[in-house]
Amino acid sequence: MTAPASPDVVTGDGPLRRRVVVRGVVQGVGFRPYVYGLATELALVGHVTNTPEGVVAEVEGSAAAVTRFCERLAPQAPPLAVVESVHHQEVPVMGGEAFTILASRTGGPARTLVSPDTATCADCLAELADPADRRHRHPFVNCTHCGPRFTIVTGLPYDRAHTTMAGFPLCADCAREYGDPADRRFHAQPVACPACGPRLRLVTPGASGDPGASEDPIAGARALLARGAILAVKGLGGYHLACDATDETAVALLRRRKARGDKPFAVMARGTADVEHLVRIGPEERCLLEGGVRPVVLLRRRPDPAYPPGALRPADAVAPGSPDLGVLLPYTPLHQLLLGLPGDPDGPRLLVMTSGNVSGEPIVTDDTEALERLAPLADAWLVHDRPIQVPCDDSVVRVCDSEPLLIRRSRGYAPLPVALPLPVRPALAVGGDLKNAFCLGAGRKAWLSAHIGDMDDLRTQGAFEGAVGQLESITGVRPGLLAADRHPGYRSAGWAARTAGGRPVTRVQHHHAHVAAAMAEHGLDGTRRVIGVAFDGTGHGDDGAVWGGEFLLADYDGFTRFGHLAYVPLPGGDAAVRRPYRMALSHLRAAGLDRSADLPCTAACPPDELGILEKQLERGLHCVPTSSMGRLFDAVSSLAGVCQEAGYEAQAAVELEAAALHAPAADRTAYDFALCEPGPGEGGAVRADPAPVLAAVVRDLRAGHTAGTVAARFHRGVAALVRRMCALARDRHGLDTVALTGGVFVNTLLSTACSAALREDGFTVLRHRLVPPGDGGLALGQLMVAARTTPTD
C-alpha cells in the first residue's frame, strides 16, 4: 500500500524536526533497522521506537534531508513490511548527535499489525547448509526477513519480551548481531543460534537403542521415516503428522490411525523438480509454491505421469480419487533438514504432511498434549522447546484462471487484515460451524482469524474462544456487537448468544453473508445490488428449508431470493450427506423416475435401507426440503457410479469433477434444467428444476456413456443454468454484476465455465481471491451486513 503524500519541501537553511508515525505491518519485519539506516544515510538525528500504534520516529536535520526521508520511507520499505499509512507533523527542534533505536513503549490501544509467519529466506538457507557457518544445520535459523512472527506473539509492541522467545536470552554473538545496524539480524526478535536458541529432541517410546536415542534428532527422525514410521513434528503453528509419501504401508497406516477416510493428504517436496512429473505447475502455482507464504497448493495431476529413473512415485493412498495433489515446499529450517541437505544420507524426499490431530479436532500445539493426544497416531515425536502461542494450520490455495483461490486462509495470511469498502463498528462475526474462521472488524479493516475447524468438537470450541481473545489483544478491537448465522443449531451462534453480555447479536442469513463477503473483498460499497449465485451444501433458509442453490439479488442491507434449485427431500439429514446414493434416490423420486436396479445408486443402497428410505420419502419423515447444489452434485456423482459413500466433506463432488476431466474433448453437450415461474403464493422465486437433468443422466448411462461424459455434461449444464438465470435477472432488474460464491465454487471446472459464459454475456464477475468462497470466508460477509456504518450513525 502507498502512504499519503509527503510534506512539501521546506526551503531554508535551518534544521527541521518531524514526528513520523507509520502504521501497518511494520513490527517484526526489520522496519526500525530500515528507518535507522535511512536516517543515518541522510545524516539525520533523532530516534525510532515501536509502540502499540505502530513505528514512531522523530527525525531532525536539514529541511531537504527530512523531506527526502519522508518521501522514501514507504516506497523503499523492507520486503515483509506493509505500509498502510504514514502521518507526520513538525515538532520543535531538539538537536542531537546521532540517530538511535529506543526501547519499545507499551501502553495505549494496539493500532499496528502483526506480520504473518514467513518461509525461510535464501540467506538463512545458505547459512543452514554452510559447514563453516555457526548456524550450520541449526533448525531455528531466521532473520529480519523470515521466520516465525504471528505464532510466537504474546503481546504488543513486537519485541522479544512479547514473544515466546522471551525465555531464550541472547548469547554474546547473537546479541552483537542483534545490536549491529549493518547486520540483517539487527533487532530480529526470534534470532537465536545453537548456543542460545531452542533445542530439538526426538522422543520415542522404547529402549535406549531406538533411533530416538541418537545424539542427532534429525538423523534419528529421518531414519524412522525411512523405516515407515509416523512422526509427529512440531512446526510453526502446531504439530504435523509426517510419513514417507512413497511408502504405501506407512500412508495407509496414517490414514487409518487418523480416521481420515479417503480425504487427500498433502505432500511436502524438497523442490518443484521432485513433483513436476506428477502435476502441472504454471507460473502462478510456482510463485505460490516458492514464495514467502508457502501454502499447500492444489495442483492438477497429470493424467498419465511418466516416471523417469529416480522419479518419486507417491503412494496411491495419498490422494485417492482426487483430480489434484496438494503440494507444499519446506517453509522452516526443520523441514529442510528433514528432507535432507546436499550430502546427507539418503532418506525420504517426499513426505505426507498433515495436521497433527484426530480428524475433526483442532491442531495440537502444546508438547505435553501432543505426547498424550497423538500417542495413538504417532510412533515418535520431533519436538522443541519454543512454545507456540497461536495455533495456525497450513493455508490451502489453488489457481483458477491464473488467479489464486484461497480454500483455507491461515498460516502466511493471518492475521493480515482485509481492507473494507465501508467503515464498520467494532464487531465480532463468529462465522459458521464448518471450516470456522471468525472475523474482527473496526473502521475499514477486517481481521479474519486463522482456520479454526469444525465446531462440533469441544476442543475446537475451546480453541475458538482462545483465538478470539488472542486476536482481540493484538488488534485492540473491542467488539460492541456480534454477528452470527441464523441457523438455530449452530454452536458458533450459540457461543455468541452466551457471551454477548448485553451486546446486540445480529443474525445474518448464510447465503446473504456469502454474497456480502464477495462484495466486500472486491470493494463494492453496496449502493447497487448484485446477482449473488451462492452454491454450497448447507445453509439455513429463512423458510426453514436447507438452502444451497441460490440466486439472490443482494446488497449489504438485504436480499431478495430471485431463484433457487427446486426443493427435494433431504432424507435423514447427515446420513444423506455421508451416503450420496440417498440423495440420488431422493432426486429420482422427485423427478418421477424409476429407481431401477440397473442404476448405480440403487445397487449401492442395501436392500433393508432401501425399503426404509422409500417409506421415509413417502411419509416425509426426517426429510427437510433442500435446494442445495452441493447435494445435487452428490446425487449425480452417485447416479453416475462415481461415489456412493463420502468419507470427507464434498468427496462426491470432488470425484465428479475428477471424472469430468476425462470426458471426450469434442463432446459439448450440456444437460438442461427446467425453469419454473412461481405460482400464486410461492414467494416469487424462479425454480430451477433438475428433473430433466436426472432423466438425461439416466438415458446417457443406459446408452453406455461413461461416468466422465455424464460428469462433464452435468458441469456444463450447471454453468448453462447460471448463465440463463443471471440473464433473466438482468432482464427483469437491470443488474449486471454477478458474485459467484459458496463452497461449490472451489470447483475450478465449474467456476471457469460460469465466469467465461457470464463475461461473454457482458457481466462483471466477482470471484473470491482474498477469502475462501466456502464457510471460511463467511464471517467477512456477516461483519459487513451487521456492522457497517451509515452516514447517520
Coordinates of N, CA, C and O in Angstrom, one line a residue, residues 604-752:
A604 N -26.1 -49.6 -4.9 CA -25.3 -49.2 -3.8 C -26.1 -49.2 -2.5 O -25.5 -49.4 -1.4
C605 N -27.4 -49.0 -2.5 CA -28.2 -48.9 -1.3 C -28.5 -50.3 -0.8 O -29.2 -51.1 -1.6
P606 N -28.2 -50.7 0.4 CA -28.5 -52.0 0.9 C -30.0 -52.2 0.9 O -30.8 -51.2 1.1
P607 N -30.5 -53.4 0.6 CA -32.0 -53.6 0.4 C -32.8 -53.2 1.7 O -33.9 -52.6 1.5
D608 N -32.3 -53.5 2.9 CA -33.1 -53.1 4.1 C -33.2 -51.6 4.1 O -34.2 -51.0 4.5
E609 N -32.0 -50.9 3.9 CA -32.0 -49.4 3.9 C -32.9 -48.9 2.8 O -33.6 -47.8 3.0
L610 N -32.9 -49.5 1.7 CA -33.8 -49.0 0.6 C -35.2 -49.0 0.9 O -36.0 -48.0 0.6
G611 N -35.7 -50.1 1.6 CA -37.1 -50.1 2.0 C -37.4 -49.0 3.0 O -38.5 -48.4 2.9
I612 N -36.6 -48.8 3.9 CA -36.8 -47.8 5.0 C -36.8 -46.4 4.3 O -37.6 -45.5 4.6
L613 N -35.8 -46.2 3.4 CA -35.7 -44.9 2.7 C -36.9 -44.6 1.9 O -37.4 -43.4 1.9
E614 N -37.5 -45.6 1.2 CA -38.7 -45.3 0.4 C -39.9 -44.9 1.3 O -40.6 -44.0 1.0
K615 N -40.0 -45.6 2.5 CA -41.1 -45.2 3.4 C -40.8 -43.8 3.9 O -41.8 -43.0 4.1
Q616 N -39.6 -43.5 4.2 CA -39.2 -42.2 4.7 C -39.6 -41.1 3.7 O -40.2 -40.1 4.1
L617 N -39.3 -41.3 2.5 CA -39.6 -40.4 1.4 C -41.1 -40.2 1.2 O -41.7 -39.1 1.0
E618 N -41.8 -41.4 1.3 CA -43.3 -41.4 1.1 C -44.0 -40.6 2.2 O -44.9 -39.8 1.9
R619 N -43.5 -40.7 3.4 CA -44.2 -40.1 4.5 C -43.6 -38.7 4.9 O -44.1 -38.0 5.8
G620 N -42.4 -38.4 4.3 CA -41.8 -37.2 4.7 C -41.1 -37.2 6.0 O -41.0 -36.1 6.6
L621 N -40.7 -38.3 6.6 CA -40.2 -38.4 7.9 C -38.7 -38.0 7.9 O -37.9 -38.6 7.1
H622 N -38.3 -37.1 8.7 CA -36.9 -36.6 8.7 C -36.4 -36.3 7.3 O -35.3 -36.6 7.0
C623 N -37.3 -35.6 6.6 CA -36.9 -35.2 5.3 C -37.1 -33.7 5.1 O -38.1 -33.2 4.6
V624 N -36.1 -32.9 5.5 CA -36.2 -31.4 5.4 C -36.0 -31.1 3.9 O -35.2 -31.7 3.2
P625 N -36.8 -30.2 3.3 CA -36.6 -29.9 1.9 C -35.3 -29.1 1.7 O -34.9 -28.3 2.6
T626 N -34.6 -29.4 0.6 CA -33.4 -28.7 0.4 C -33.3 -28.3 -1.1 O -33.8 -28.9 -2.0
S627 N -32.7 -27.1 -1.3 CA -32.4 -26.6 -2.6 C -30.9 -26.6 -2.9 O -30.3 -25.9 -3.7
S628 N -30.1 -27.5 -2.2 CA -28.7 -27.5 -2.2 C -28.1 -27.9 -3.5 O -28.3 -29.0 -4.0
M629 N -27.2 -27.1 -4.1 CA -26.4 -27.5 -5.2 C -25.4 -28.6 -4.9 O -25.1 -29.5 -5.7
G630 N -24.8 -28.4 -3.7 CA -23.9 -29.5 -3.2 C -24.5 -30.8 -3.2 O -23.9 -31.8 -3.6
R631 N -25.7 -30.9 -2.7 CA -26.4 -32.2 -2.6 C -26.8 -32.7 -4.1 O -26.8 -33.9 -4.3
L632 N -27.0 -31.8 -5.0 CA -27.3 -32.2 -6.4 C -26.0 -32.8 -7.0 O -26.1 -33.8 -7.7
F633 N -24.9 -32.2 -6.7 CA -23.6 -32.8 -7.1 C -23.4 -34.2 -6.6 O -23.0 -35.1 -7.3
D634 N -23.8 -34.4 -5.3 CA -23.7 -35.7 -4.7 C -24.6 -36.7 -5.4 O -24.2 -37.8 -5.7
A635 N -25.8 -36.3 -5.7 CA -26.8 -37.2 -6.4 C -26.3 -37.6 -7.7 O -26.3 -38.8 -8.1
V636 N -25.7 -36.7 -8.5 CA -25.3 -37.0 -9.9 C -24.0 -37.9 -9.8 O -23.8 -38.9 -10.5
S637 N -23.2 -37.6 -8.8 CA -22.0 -38.4 -8.6 C -22.4 -39.9 -8.3 O -21.8 -40.8 -8.8
S638 N -23.3 -40.1 -7.4 CA -23.8 -41.4 -7.1 C -24.5 -42.1 -8.3 O -24.2 -43.2 -8.7
L639 N -25.4 -41.3 -9.0 CA -26.1 -41.8 -10.1 C -25.2 -42.3 -11.2 O -25.4 -43.3 -11.9
A640 N -24.1 -41.6 -11.4 CA -23.1 -41.9 -12.4 C -22.2 -43.0 -12.0 O -21.3 -43.5 -12.8
G641 N -22.3 -43.5 -10.8 CA -21.4 -44.6 -10.3 C -20.1 -44.1 -9.8 O -19.1 -44.9 -9.7
V642 N -19.9 -42.8 -9.6 CA -18.6 -42.3 -9.2 C -18.3 -42.4 -7.7 O -17.2 -42.9 -7.3
C643 N -19.2 -42.0 -6.9 CA -19.0 -42.1 -5.4 C -20.3 -42.4 -4.7 O -21.3 -41.7 -4.9
Q644 N -20.3 -43.4 -3.9 CA -21.6 -43.8 -3.2 C -21.5 -43.5 -1.7 O -22.5 -43.4 -1.1
E645 N -20.3 -43.4 -1.1 CA -20.2 -43.1 0.3 C -19.1 -42.0 0.4 O -18.0 -42.2 -0.1
A646 N -19.4 -41.0 1.2 CA -18.4 -39.9 1.3 C -17.7 -40.0 2.7 O -18.4 -39.9 3.7
G647 N -16.4 -40.1 2.6 CA -15.7 -40.1 3.9 C -15.2 -38.8 4.3 O -14.6 -38.6 5.4
Y648 N -15.3 -37.8 3.5 CA -15.0 -36.4 3.9 C -15.9 -35.5 3.1 O -16.6 -35.8 2.2
E649 N -16.0 -34.2 3.6 CA -16.9 -33.2 3.0 C -16.6 -33.0 1.5 O -15.5 -32.9 1.1
A650 N -17.6 -33.1 0.7 CA -17.6 -32.8 -0.7 C -16.8 -33.9 -1.5 O -16.5 -33.7 -2.7
Q651 N -16.6 -35.1 -0.9 CA -15.9 -36.1 -1.7 C -16.6 -36.5 -3.0 O -15.9 -36.6 -4.0
A652 N -17.9 -36.6 -2.9 CA -18.6 -37.0 -4.1 C -18.5 -35.9 -5.2 O -18.3 -36.3 -6.4
A653 N -18.5 -34.7 -4.8 CA -18.3 -33.6 -5.8 C -16.9 -33.5 -6.3 O -16.7 -33.3 -7.5
V654 N -15.9 -33.7 -5.5 CA -14.5 -33.7 -5.9 C -14.3 -34.8 -6.9 O -13.6 -34.6 -8.0
E655 N -14.8 -36.0 -6.7 CA -14.6 -37.1 -7.6 C -15.4 -36.9 -8.9 O -15.0 -37.4 -9.9
L656 N -16.5 -36.2 -8.8 CA -17.3 -36.0 -10.0 C -16.5 -35.0 -10.9 O -16.5 -35.1 -12.1
E657 N -15.9 -34.0 -10.3 CA -15.0 -33.1 -11.1 C -13.9 -33.8 -11.7 O -13.5 -33.6 -12.9
A658 N -13.3 -34.8 -10.9 CA -12.2 -35.6 -11.5 C -12.6 -36.4 -12.7 O -11.9 -36.5 -13.7
A659 N -13.8 -37.0 -12.6 CA -14.3 -37.8 -13.7 C -14.6 -36.9 -14.9 O -14.3 -37.3 -16.1
A660 N -15.1 -35.7 -14.7 CA -15.4 -34.8 -15.9 C -14.1 -34.5 -16.7 O -14.2 -34.2 -17.9
L661 N -12.9 -34.5 -16.0 CA -11.7 -34.2 -16.7 C -11.3 -35.2 -17.8 O -10.5 -35.0 -18.6
H662 N -11.9 -36.4 -17.7 CA -11.6 -37.5 -18.6 C -12.7 -37.7 -19.7 O -12.6 -38.7 -20.4
A663 N -13.5 -36.7 -19.8 CA -14.6 -36.8 -20.9 C -14.0 -36.4 -22.2 O -13.0 -35.7 -22.3
P664 N -14.6 -36.9 -23.3 CA -14.1 -36.6 -24.6 C -14.2 -35.1 -24.9 O -15.2 -34.5 -24.6
A665 N -13.1 -34.5 -25.4 CA -13.0 -33.1 -25.6 C -14.0 -32.6 -26.6 O -14.5 -31.4 -26.5
A666 N -14.3 -33.4 -27.6 CA -15.2 -33.0 -28.7 C -16.7 -32.9 -28.2 O -17.5 -32.2 -28.9
D667 N -17.0 -33.5 -27.1 CA -18.4 -33.5 -26.7 C -18.7 -32.2 -25.9 O -18.1 -31.9 -25.0
R668 N -19.7 -31.4 -26.4 CA -20.0 -30.2 -25.8 C -21.5 -30.2 -25.3 O -22.0 -29.1 -25.0
T669 N -22.1 -31.3 -25.2 CA -23.5 -31.4 -24.7 C -23.6 -30.9 -23.3 O -22.7 -31.2 -22.5
A670 N -24.7 -30.3 -23.0 CA -24.9 -29.8 -21.6 C -26.4 -30.2 -21.2 O -27.3 -30.1 -22.1
Y671 N -26.5 -30.7 -20.1 CA -27.9 -31.0 -19.6 C -28.7 -29.8 -19.3 O -28.1 -28.7 -18.9
D672 N -30.0 -29.8 -19.5 CA -30.9 -28.7 -19.3 C -31.7 -28.8 -18.1 O -32.3 -29.8 -17.8
F673 N -31.7 -27.7 -17.3 CA -32.7 -27.6 -16.2 C -33.9 -26.9 -16.7 O -33.9 -26.1 -17.7
A674 N -35.0 -27.2 -16.1 CA -36.3 -26.6 -16.5 C -36.5 -25.4 -15.5 O -36.3 -25.5 -14.3
L675 N -36.8 -24.2 -16.1 CA -37.1 -23.0 -15.2 C -38.6 -22.9 -15.1 O -39.3 -22.9 -16.1
C676 N -39.0 -22.8 -13.8 CA -40.4 -22.8 -13.5 C -40.7 -21.4 -12.8 O -40.2 -21.1 -11.7
E677 N -41.6 -20.7 -13.4 CA -42.0 -19.4 -12.8 C -42.9 -19.7 -11.6 O -43.6 -20.7 -11.5
P678 N -42.8 -18.8 -10.6 CA -43.6 -19.1 -9.4 C -45.1 -19.0 -9.6 O -45.6 -18.1 -10.4
G679 N -45.8 -19.8 -8.9 CA -47.3 -19.8 -8.9 C -47.8 -18.9 -7.8 O -47.0 -18.3 -7.0
P680 N -49.1 -18.7 -7.7 CA -49.6 -17.9 -6.6 C -49.2 -18.4 -5.2 O -49.2 -19.6 -4.9
G681 N -48.7 -17.5 -4.4 CA -48.3 -17.9 -3.0 C -47.0 -18.6 -2.9 O -46.6 -19.1 -1.8
E682 N -46.2 -18.6 -4.0 CA -44.9 -19.3 -3.9 C -43.7 -18.4 -3.7 O -42.6 -18.8 -3.8
G683 N -44.0 -17.2 -3.3 CA -42.9 -16.3 -2.9 C -42.1 -15.6 -4.0 O -41.2 -14.9 -3.7
G684 N -42.5 -15.8 -5.2 CA -41.9 -15.0 -6.3 C -40.6 -15.5 -6.8 O -40.0 -14.8 -7.6
A685 N -40.1 -16.6 -6.4 CA -38.7 -17.1 -6.9 C -38.9 -18.0 -8.0 O -39.8 -18.9 -8.1
V686 N -38.0 -17.9 -9.0 CA -37.9 -18.8 -10.1 C -37.3 -20.1 -9.6 O -36.3 -20.1 -9.0
R687 N -37.9 -21.3 -10.0 CA -37.3 -22.5 -9.6 C -36.6 -23.2 -10.7 O -37.1 -23.3 -11.8
A688 N -35.4 -23.7 -10.4 CA -34.6 -24.4 -11.4 C -34.8 -25.9 -11.1 O -34.3 -26.4 -10.1
D689 N -35.6 -26.6 -11.9 CA -35.9 -28.0 -11.7 C -34.9 -28.9 -12.3 O -34.7 -28.9 -13.6
P690 N -34.2 -29.7 -11.5 CA -33.2 -30.6 -12.1 C -33.8 -31.9 -12.7 O -33.0 -32.8 -13.1
A691 N -35.1 -32.1 -12.7 CA -35.7 -33.3 -13.2 C -35.2 -33.7 -14.6 O -34.9 -34.8 -14.8
P692 N -35.2 -32.7 -15.5 CA -34.7 -33.1 -16.9 C -33.2 -33.5 -16.9 O -32.8 -34.3 -17.7
V693 N -32.5 -33.0 -15.9 CA -31.1 -33.3 -15.8 C -31.0 -34.8 -15.4 O -30.2 -35.6 -16.0
L694 N -31.7 -35.2 -14.4 CA -31.7 -36.5 -13.9 C -32.1 -37.5 -15.0 O -31.5 -38.6 -15.2
A695 N -33.1 -37.1 -15.7 CA -33.6 -38.0 -16.8 C -32.6 -38.2 -17.9 O -32.4 -39.3 -18.4
A696 N -31.9 -37.1 -18.2 CA -30.8 -37.2 -19.2 C -29.6 -38.0 -18.7 O -29.0 -38.8 -19.5
V697 N -29.3 -37.9 -17.4 CA -28.2 -38.8 -16.9 C -28.6 -40.3 -17.0 O -27.8 -41.1 -17.5
V698 N -29.8 -40.6 -16.7 CA -30.3 -42.0 -16.8 C -30.2 -42.5 -18.2 O -29.7 -43.6 -18.5
R699 N -30.7 -41.6 -19.1 CA -30.6 -42.0 -20.5 C -29.2 -42.3 -21.0 O -28.9 -43.2 -21.7
D700 N -28.3 -41.4 -20.6 CA -26.9 -41.5 -21.1 C -26.2 -42.7 -20.5 O -25.5 -43.4 -21.2
L701 N -26.5 -43.0 -19.2 CA -26.0 -44.2 -18.6 C -26.5 -45.5 -19.4 O -25.7 -46.4 -19.6
R702 N -27.7 -45.5 -19.7 CA -28.3 -46.7 -20.3 C -27.8 -46.8 -21.8 O -27.8 -47.9 -22.4
A703 N -27.4 -45.6 -22.3 CA -26.9 -45.6 -23.7 C -25.4 -46.0 -23.7 O -24.8 -46.0 -24.8
G704 N -24.8 -46.2 -22.6 CA -23.4 -46.7 -22.5 C -22.4 -45.6 -22.4 O -21.2 -45.8 -22.5
H705 N -22.8 -44.3 -22.1 CA -21.9 -43.3 -21.9 C -21.1 -43.4 -20.6 O -21.7 -44.0 -19.6
T706 N -19.9 -43.0 -20.6 CA -19.0 -43.1 -19.4 C -19.4 -42.2 -18.3 O -20.1 -41.1 -18.6
A707 N -19.0 -42.5 -17.1 CA -19.2 -41.5 -16.0 C -18.5 -40.2 -16.3 O -19.1 -39.1 -15.9
G708 N -17.4 -40.2 -17.0 CA -16.7 -38.9 -17.3 C -17.6 -38.1 -18.2 O -17.7 -36.8 -18.0
T709 N -18.2 -38.7 -19.2 CA -19.1 -37.9 -20.1 C -20.3 -37.3 -19.3 O -20.7 -36.1 -19.5
V710 N -20.9 -38.1 -18.5 CA -22.0 -37.7 -17.6 C -21.6 -36.5 -16.8 O -22.3 -35.5 -16.7
A711 N -20.4 -36.6 -16.1 CA -19.9 -35.6 -15.2 C -19.7 -34.3 -16.0 O -20.0 -33.2 -15.5
A712 N -19.1 -34.4 -17.2 CA -18.8 -33.2 -17.9 C -20.1 -32.5 -18.4 O -20.2 -31.3 -18.4
R713 N -21.0 -33.3 -18.9 CA -22.3 -32.7 -19.3 C -23.0 -32.1 -18.2 O -23.7 -31.0 -18.3
F714 N -22.9 -32.6 -17.0 CA -23.6 -32.0 -15.8 C -22.9 -30.7 -15.5 O -23.6 -29.7 -15.2
H715 N -21.6 -30.7 -15.4 CA -20.9 -29.4 -15.2 C -21.3 -28.3 -16.2 O -21.6 -27.2 -15.8
R716 N -21.4 -28.7 -17.4 CA -21.8 -27.7 -18.5 C -23.2 -27.3 -18.3 O -23.6 -26.1 -18.5
G717 N -24.1 -28.2 -17.8 CA -25.4 -27.9 -17.6 C -25.6 -26.9 -16.4 O -26.5 -26.0 -16.5
V718 N -24.8 -27.1 -15.3 CA -24.9 -26.1 -14.2 C -24.4 -24.8 -14.7 O -25.0 -23.7 -14.3
A719 N -23.4 -24.7 -15.5 CA -22.9 -23.4 -16.0 C -23.9 -22.7 -16.9 O -24.1 -21.5 -16.8
A720 N -24.6 -23.6 -17.7 CA -25.6 -23.0 -18.5 C -26.8 -22.5 -17.7 O -27.4 -21.4 -18.0
L721 N -27.1 -23.2 -16.6 CA -28.2 -22.7 -15.7 C -27.8 -21.3 -15.1 O -28.6 -20.4 -15.1
V722 N -26.6 -21.2 -14.7 CA -26.1 -19.9 -14.1 C -26.3 -18.8 -15.1 O -26.7 -17.7 -14.9
R723 N -25.9 -19.1 -16.3 CA -25.9 -18.1 -17.4 C -27.4 -17.7 -17.7 O -27.7 -16.5 -17.8
R724 N -28.3 -18.7 -17.8 CA -29.7 -18.3 -18.0 C -30.3 -17.5 -16.9 O -31.1 -16.6 -17.1
M725 N -30.1 -18.0 -15.7 CA -30.7 -17.3 -14.5 C -30.2 -15.9 -14.4 O -31.0 -14.9 -14.1
C726 N -28.9 -15.7 -14.6 CA -28.4 -14.3 -14.5 C -28.9 -13.4 -15.6 O -29.2 -12.2 -15.4
A727 N -29.0 -14.0 -16.8 CA -29.6 -13.2 -17.9 C -31.0 -12.8 -17.6 O -31.4 -11.7 -17.9
L728 N -31.8 -13.7 -17.0 CA -33.1 -13.4 -16.6 C -33.2 -12.3 -15.5 O -34.0 -11.4 -15.6
A729 N -32.3 -12.4 -14.6 CA -32.3 -11.4 -13.5 C -31.9 -10.0 -14.1 O -32.5 -9.0 -13.7
R730 N -31.0 -10.0 -15.0 CA -30.6 -8.7 -15.7 C -31.8 -8.2 -16.5 O -32.1 -6.9 -16.4
D731 N -32.5 -9.0 -17.2 CA -33.6 -8.5 -18.0 C -34.7 -7.9 -17.1 O -35.3 -6.9 -17.4
R732 N -34.9 -8.5 -15.9 CA -36.0 -8.1 -15.1 C -35.6 -7.0 -14.1 O -36.5 -6.2 -13.6
H733 N -34.3 -6.9 -13.7 CA -33.9 -6.0 -12.7 C -32.8 -5.1 -13.1 O -32.4 -4.2 -12.2
G734 N -32.2 -5.2 -14.3 CA -31.2 -4.3 -14.7 C -29.9 -4.5 -14.0 O -29.1 -3.5 -14.1
L735 N -29.6 -5.6 -13.4 CA -28.3 -5.8 -12.7 C -27.3 -6.4 -13.6 O -27.6 -7.3 -14.4
D736 N -26.0 -6.0 -13.5 CA -25.0 -6.5 -14.4 C -23.7 -7.0 -13.7 O -22.7 -7.2 -14.4
T737 N -23.8 -7.2 -12.4 CA -22.7 -7.7 -11.7 C -23.1 -9.0 -11.0 O -24.1 -9.0 -10.3
V738 N -22.3 -10.1 -11.2 CA -22.6 -11.4 -10.6 C -21.5 -11.8 -9.6 O -20.3 -11.7 -10.0
A739 N -21.8 -12.2 -8.4 CA -20.9 -12.7 -7.5 C -21.1 -14.3 -7.4 O -22.2 -14.7 -7.1
L740 N -20.0 -15.0 -7.7 CA -20.0 -16.4 -7.6 C -19.4 -16.8 -6.3 O -18.2 -16.6 -6.0
T741 N -20.2 -17.4 -5.4 CA -19.7 -17.7 -4.0 C -20.3 -19.0 -3.5 O -21.2 -19.6 -4.1
G742 N -19.8 -19.4 -2.4 CA -20.2 -20.7 -1.8 C -19.2 -21.7 -2.1 O -18.4 -21.7 -3.1
G743 N -19.2 -22.8 -1.3 CA -18.1 -23.8 -1.4 C -18.1 -24.6 -2.7 O -17.1 -25.1 -3.1
V744 N -19.2 -24.6 -3.4 CA -19.3 -25.3 -4.7 C -18.3 -24.7 -5.7 O -17.7 -25.4 -6.5
F745 N -18.0 -23.4 -5.5 CA -17.2 -22.7 -6.5 C -15.7 -22.9 -6.1 O -14.8 -22.2 -6.8
V746 N -15.4 -23.8 -5.2 CA -14.0 -24.3 -5.1 C -13.7 -25.1 -6.4 O -12.5 -25.3 -6.8
N747 N -14.7 -25.7 -7.0 CA -14.6 -26.5 -8.2 C -14.2 -25.5 -9.3 O -15.0 -24.7 -9.8
T748 N -12.9 -25.6 -9.8 CA -12.4 -24.7 -10.8 C -13.0 -25.0 -12.2 O -13.2 -24.1 -13.0
L749 N -13.4 -26.2 -12.4 CA -14.0 -26.5 -13.7 C -15.3 -25.8 -13.9 O -15.6 -25.2 -14.9
L750 N -16.1 -25.8 -12.8 CA -17.4 -25.1 -12.8 C -17.2 -23.5 -12.8 O -17.8 -22.8 -13.5
S751 N -16.3 -23.1 -11.9 CA -16.0 -21.7 -11.8 C -15.6 -21.0 -13.1 O -16.1 -20.0 -13.5
T752 N -14.7 -21.7 -13.8 CA -14.2 -21.2 -15.0 C -15.3 -21.2 -16.1 O -15.4 -20.2 -16.8

